[in-house]
Amino acid sequence: MSNLVQRTITGFFFVAVLVFCVSYNGYSLSALFFIISVLSLYEFYGLIKQGNYKPNIPLGMVVGVVVYLVFMLRNYSQITSSTISLVFPLLFIFFLVELFLKHQKPFENVAMSILGPVYAVLPFAIFTGLGFMHGMIYNYQLPLGFLILLWSNDTFAYLFGRQFGKHKLFERISPKKTWEGFFGGMLSAVAISQVLAHYFPTLSALNWAVVSLIIVCFGTLGDLVESMFKRSLDVKDSGTILPGHGGLLDRFDGLLVSAPFVYAYLIFLGV
């Protein structure tokens, strides 16, 4: 099977599962992204180990699961927002455990251990919160609209960059990205946001446009951050779980950075 066929088949089923779970109900969304979070966290620690760090993987996995579940309970109004603050003391357990492990670089190991749940779990938990902006009543429009805009930007940025790209966007980190691709993706995402405003009236046309701009800007930065992360470890893909596409961190790099900013904007609006 050729790589293109493999990528196409994997991409089709990947998108189909995401769209179904996001559209069906809040439980399917929460369950899917719980699985994605756990696998992404494990993938992250696997990469970190290649950089000769020694993260506390068992404790990191436990903390990651707790972080995700706490945010899920908040989505369903089972706990108050202030209760989420109880998660933060968990992060300091890494310091205490490292005291007894006698590693040569304890603080680097602690930092990488903590970075796992923060980078590979928390953004997914925040993303699922987009479906519960109105409390326990789940609304698929915001998370599905987010994904549509994210995918639209990626697709059209690639097409515009391939056809018209001449000026490098961030050559040191990602030599293939161009300013032409960036603005092509941006214009396309904004145009699609206006279509979304018609079918997904949860937000006004103006706010959908702003959300699309946030996704384009911070999604692109997220892609660059992931590239920087892989370059620092001298790896091409974050994993092999998605044949032809690499790992989960590769596929969700734009979401990891843009989701918290979109959520913050919607909180600011009082949605």
Short mmCIF file of C-alpha atoms in Angstrom, two decimals:
data_model
loop_
_atom_site.label_atom_id
_atom_site.label_comp_id
_atom_site.label_asym_id
_atom_site.label_seq_id
_atom_site.Cartn_x
_atom_site.Cartn_y
_atom_site.Cartn_z
CA MET A 1 0.00 0.00 0.00
CA SER A 2 1.41 3.38 -1.01
CA ASN A 3 2.01 6.06 1.58
CA LEU A 4 -0.60 8.34 -0.05
CA VAL A 5 -3.30 5.67 0.09
CA GLN A 6 -2.36 4.88 3.67
CA ARG A 7 -2.54 8.55 4.64
CA THR A 8 -5.90 8.95 2.93
CA ILE A 9 -7.48 5.94 4.63
CA THR A 10 -6.10 6.86 8.03
CA GLY A 11 -7.16 10.49 7.63
CA PHE A 12 -10.70 9.53 6.58
CA PHE A 13 -11.34 7.28 9.57
CA PHE A 14 -9.58 9.68 11.93
CA VAL A 15 -11.81 12.59 10.90
CA ALA A 16 -14.93 10.41 10.81
CA VAL A 17 -14.41 9.22 14.40
CA LEU A 18 -13.72 12.75 15.62
CA VAL A 19 -16.78 14.25 13.91
CA PHE A 20 -19.05 11.46 15.13
CA CYS A 21 -17.90 11.63 18.76
CA VAL A 22 -17.98 15.43 18.88
CA SER A 23 -21.44 15.58 17.29
CA TYR A 24 -23.08 12.68 19.13
CA ASN A 25 -23.06 13.87 22.74
CA GLY A 26 -20.87 15.14 25.55
CA TYR A 27 -20.06 11.67 26.83
CA SER A 28 -18.66 10.48 23.50
CA LEU A 29 -16.61 13.69 23.23
CA SER A 30 -15.27 13.29 26.77
CA ALA A 31 -14.46 9.60 26.32
CA LEU A 32 -12.68 10.07 22.99
CA PHE A 33 -10.49 12.89 24.23
CA PHE A 34 -9.76 11.03 27.44
CA ILE A 35 -8.27 8.25 25.30
CA ILE A 36 -6.46 10.79 23.12
CA SER A 37 -5.07 12.56 26.21
CA VAL A 38 -3.72 9.37 27.79
CA LEU A 39 -2.13 8.20 24.54
CA SER A 40 -0.69 11.67 23.83
CA LEU A 41 0.81 11.85 27.31
CA TYR A 42 2.41 8.43 26.90
CA GLU A 43 3.69 9.51 23.49
CA PHE A 44 5.13 12.69 25.01
CA TYR A 45 7.03 10.81 27.70
CA GLY A 46 8.34 8.37 25.11
CA LEU A 47 9.81 11.27 23.16
CA ILE A 48 11.27 12.86 26.28
CA LYS A 49 13.10 9.65 27.15
CA GLN A 50 14.86 9.84 23.78
CA GLY A 51 16.35 13.13 24.97
CA ASN A 52 18.06 11.32 27.88
CA TYR A 53 15.63 12.73 30.43
CA LYS A 54 14.11 10.49 33.07
CA PRO A 55 10.52 11.64 33.60
CA ASN A 56 8.47 9.93 36.28
CA ILE A 57 6.12 8.26 33.82
CA PRO A 58 3.86 6.30 36.24
CA LEU A 59 3.24 9.37 38.42
CA GLY A 60 2.90 11.59 35.35
CA MET A 61 0.25 9.31 33.86
CA VAL A 62 -1.71 9.31 37.12
CA VAL A 63 -1.55 13.10 37.38
CA GLY A 64 -2.57 13.44 33.74
CA VAL A 65 -5.63 11.24 34.27
CA VAL A 66 -6.60 13.16 37.41
CA VAL A 67 -6.24 16.51 35.63
CA TYR A 68 -8.48 15.39 32.78
CA LEU A 69 -11.13 13.84 35.05
CA VAL A 70 -11.29 16.92 37.27
CA PHE A 71 -11.99 19.11 34.26
CA MET A 72 -14.60 16.62 33.03
CA LEU A 73 -16.39 16.74 36.39
CA ARG A 74 -16.32 20.53 36.13
CA ASN A 75 -17.92 20.32 32.68
CA TYR A 76 -20.82 18.38 34.15
CA SER A 77 -21.03 20.76 37.13
CA GLN A 78 -20.19 17.98 39.57
CA ILE A 79 -17.52 20.14 41.20
CA THR A 80 -16.98 23.89 41.49
CA SER A 81 -14.36 25.85 39.60
CA SER A 82 -12.44 26.48 42.82
CA THR A 83 -12.06 22.72 43.32
CA ILE A 84 -9.89 22.60 40.19
CA SER A 85 -7.21 24.44 42.18
CA LEU A 86 -6.72 21.26 44.22
CA VAL A 87 -4.98 19.80 41.17
CA PHE A 88 -1.99 22.12 41.55
CA PRO A 89 -0.56 20.53 44.73
CA LEU A 90 -0.33 17.27 42.76
CA LEU A 91 2.37 18.82 40.61
CA PHE A 92 4.63 19.29 43.62
CA ILE A 93 4.59 15.56 44.34
CA PHE A 94 7.07 15.22 41.49
CA PHE A 95 9.61 17.24 43.49
CA LEU A 96 9.13 15.11 46.60
CA VAL A 97 9.45 11.81 44.76
CA GLU A 98 12.57 12.99 42.92
CA LEU A 99 14.30 13.43 46.30
CA PHE A 100 14.52 9.66 46.64
CA LEU A 101 15.47 8.71 43.07
CA LYS A 102 19.09 9.95 43.11
CA HIS A 103 19.13 11.13 39.49
CA GLN A 104 21.92 13.39 38.25
CA LYS A 105 19.54 16.04 36.86
CA PRO A 106 16.55 15.98 39.22
CA PHE A 107 15.08 19.36 38.31
CA GLU A 108 15.18 18.66 34.59
CA ASN A 109 13.37 15.38 35.23
CA VAL A 110 10.77 17.12 37.38
CA ALA A 111 10.26 19.82 34.74
CA MET A 112 9.73 17.25 31.98
CA SER A 113 7.43 15.19 34.18
CA ILE A 114 5.22 18.19 34.93
CA LEU A 115 5.32 19.39 31.33
CA GLY A 116 3.60 16.17 30.21
CA PRO A 117 0.15 16.81 31.77
CA VAL A 118 0.41 20.54 31.02
CA TYR A 119 1.25 20.13 27.33
CA ALA A 120 -0.39 16.83 26.39
CA VAL A 121 -3.50 16.67 28.61
CA LEU A 122 -4.65 20.09 29.80
CA PRO A 123 -5.32 21.51 26.29
CA PHE A 124 -7.57 18.54 25.45
CA ALA A 125 -9.48 18.98 28.71
CA ILE A 126 -9.93 22.67 27.91
CA PHE A 127 -11.05 21.83 24.37
CA THR A 128 -13.83 19.57 25.65
CA GLY A 129 -14.95 22.48 27.83
CA LEU A 130 -15.97 24.31 24.65
CA GLY A 131 -18.97 22.02 24.47
CA PHE A 132 -20.09 22.96 27.98
CA MET A 133 -19.90 26.73 27.88
CA HIS A 134 -23.53 26.82 29.02
CA GLY A 135 -23.14 24.42 31.93
CA MET A 136 -24.26 20.80 31.84
CA ILE A 137 -26.13 21.23 28.53
CA TYR A 138 -23.78 19.98 25.85
CA ASN A 139 -23.62 21.88 22.56
CA TYR A 140 -21.48 20.38 19.79
CA GLN A 141 -21.32 23.58 17.72
CA LEU A 142 -18.26 25.17 19.34
CA PRO A 143 -15.97 22.09 19.44
CA LEU A 144 -17.01 20.93 15.97
CA GLY A 145 -16.69 24.44 14.56
CA PHE A 146 -13.26 24.69 16.16
CA LEU A 147 -12.09 21.50 14.44
CA ILE A 148 -13.52 22.57 11.08
CA LEU A 149 -11.65 25.87 11.24
CA LEU A 150 -8.45 24.18 12.39
CA TRP A 151 -8.58 21.65 9.56
CA SER A 152 -9.54 24.33 7.03
CA ASN A 153 -6.56 26.45 7.99
CA ASP A 154 -4.17 23.48 7.78
CA THR A 155 -5.52 22.39 4.40
CA PHE A 156 -5.60 25.76 2.70
CA ALA A 157 -2.29 26.89 4.22
CA TYR A 158 -0.72 23.81 2.65
CA LEU A 159 -2.42 24.40 -0.74
CA PHE A 160 -1.60 28.12 -0.88
CA GLY A 161 1.93 27.52 0.35
CA ARG A 162 2.55 24.84 -2.23
CA GLN A 163 1.16 26.95 -5.08
CA PHE A 164 2.35 30.44 -4.16
CA GLY A 165 4.82 30.05 -1.29
CA LYS A 166 8.04 32.05 -1.66
CA HIS A 167 8.67 33.82 1.63
CA LYS A 168 9.58 31.60 4.58
CA LEU A 169 7.49 32.00 7.71
CA PHE A 170 9.90 30.49 10.26
CA GLU A 171 12.66 28.78 8.33
CA ARG A 172 14.77 27.88 11.38
CA ILE A 173 11.99 25.68 12.78
CA SER A 174 9.83 24.74 9.78
CA PRO A 175 11.46 25.35 6.37
CA LYS A 176 8.32 24.48 4.38
CA LYS A 177 5.96 27.01 5.96
CA THR A 178 5.51 30.30 4.09
CA TRP A 179 3.78 33.60 4.67
CA GLU A 180 1.70 33.01 1.55
CA GLY A 181 0.45 29.77 3.04
CA PHE A 182 -0.23 31.42 6.38
CA PHE A 183 -2.37 34.21 4.91
CA GLY A 184 -4.05 31.84 2.47
CA GLY A 185 -5.08 29.63 5.38
CA MET A 186 -6.20 32.67 7.35
CA LEU A 187 -8.44 34.08 4.59
CA SER A 188 -9.94 30.66 3.95
CA ALA A 189 -10.64 30.04 7.65
CA VAL A 190 -12.29 33.45 8.06
CA ALA A 191 -14.47 32.81 5.00
CA ILE A 192 -15.49 29.39 6.34
CA SER A 193 -16.21 30.94 9.75
CA GLN A 194 -18.94 33.02 8.13
CA VAL A 195 -20.55 29.86 6.78
CA LEU A 196 -20.33 28.35 10.26
CA ALA A 197 -22.05 31.42 11.70
CA HIS A 198 -25.07 30.62 9.54
CA TYR A 199 -25.33 26.96 10.59
CA PHE A 200 -23.89 27.27 14.10
CA PRO A 201 -25.58 30.37 15.60
CA THR A 202 -24.02 29.80 19.02
CA LEU A 203 -21.69 32.68 18.11
CA SER A 204 -22.25 35.75 15.96
CA ALA A 205 -20.53 36.09 12.60
CA LEU A 206 -18.05 38.55 14.14
CA ASN A 207 -17.13 36.24 17.01
CA TRP A 208 -16.75 33.25 14.70
CA ALA A 209 -14.36 35.38 12.64
CA VAL A 210 -12.36 36.28 15.76
CA VAL A 211 -12.26 32.62 16.82
CA SER A 212 -10.99 31.67 13.36
CA LEU A 213 -8.19 34.25 13.63
CA ILE A 214 -7.21 32.93 17.06
CA ILE A 215 -7.13 29.38 15.71
CA VAL A 216 -5.06 30.39 12.68
CA CYS A 217 -2.50 32.41 14.65
CA PHE A 218 -2.08 30.18 17.68
CA GLY A 219 -2.65 26.97 15.73
CA THR A 220 0.27 27.92 13.48
CA LEU A 221 2.37 28.71 16.53
CA GLY A 222 1.38 25.36 18.02
CA ASP A 223 2.60 23.65 14.87
CA LEU A 224 5.91 25.50 15.18
CA VAL A 225 6.20 24.62 18.87
CA GLU A 226 5.73 20.94 18.07
CA SER A 227 8.34 21.19 15.30
CA MET A 228 10.74 22.88 17.73
CA PHE A 229 10.08 20.12 20.27
CA LYS A 230 10.82 17.34 17.76
CA ARG A 231 13.89 19.13 16.40
CA SER A 232 15.30 19.44 19.91
CA LEU A 233 15.02 15.65 20.22
CA ASP A 234 16.10 14.98 16.62
CA VAL A 235 12.95 13.00 15.71
CA LYS A 236 10.77 13.27 12.61
CA ASP A 237 7.37 12.22 14.02
CA SER A 238 6.04 12.20 17.55
CA GLY A 239 4.83 8.62 17.11
CA THR A 240 3.49 5.96 14.76
CA ILE A 241 -0.04 5.43 16.06
CA LEU A 242 -1.59 6.98 12.93
CA PRO A 243 -0.17 5.22 9.85
CA GLY A 244 1.06 7.77 7.34
CA HIS A 245 0.37 10.68 9.70
CA GLY A 246 2.75 10.13 12.61
CA GLY A 247 1.66 10.52 16.20
CA LEU A 248 -1.22 12.17 18.01
CA LEU A 249 0.90 15.16 19.02
CA ASP A 250 1.64 15.69 15.32
CA ARG A 251 -2.07 15.70 14.46
CA PHE A 252 -3.19 17.90 17.33
CA ASP A 253 -0.27 20.34 17.56
CA GLY A 254 -2.43 23.29 16.47
CA LEU A 255 -5.16 22.45 18.98
CA LEU A 256 -2.72 22.16 21.90
CA VAL A 257 -1.87 25.86 21.78
CA SER A 258 -4.99 27.43 20.22
CA ALA A 259 -7.69 25.73 22.35
CA PRO A 260 -6.75 27.51 25.61
CA PHE A 261 -6.77 30.90 23.84
CA VAL A 262 -10.14 30.28 22.19
CA TYR A 263 -11.56 29.17 25.53
CA ALA A 264 -10.18 32.26 27.25
CA TYR A 265 -11.73 34.50 24.56
CA LEU A 266 -15.13 32.87 24.98
CA ILE A 267 -14.92 33.20 28.76
CA PHE A 268 -14.08 36.89 28.26
CA LEU A 269 -17.17 37.23 26.07
CA GLY A 270 -19.29 35.58 28.72
CA VAL A 271 -20.55 32.93 26.30
#
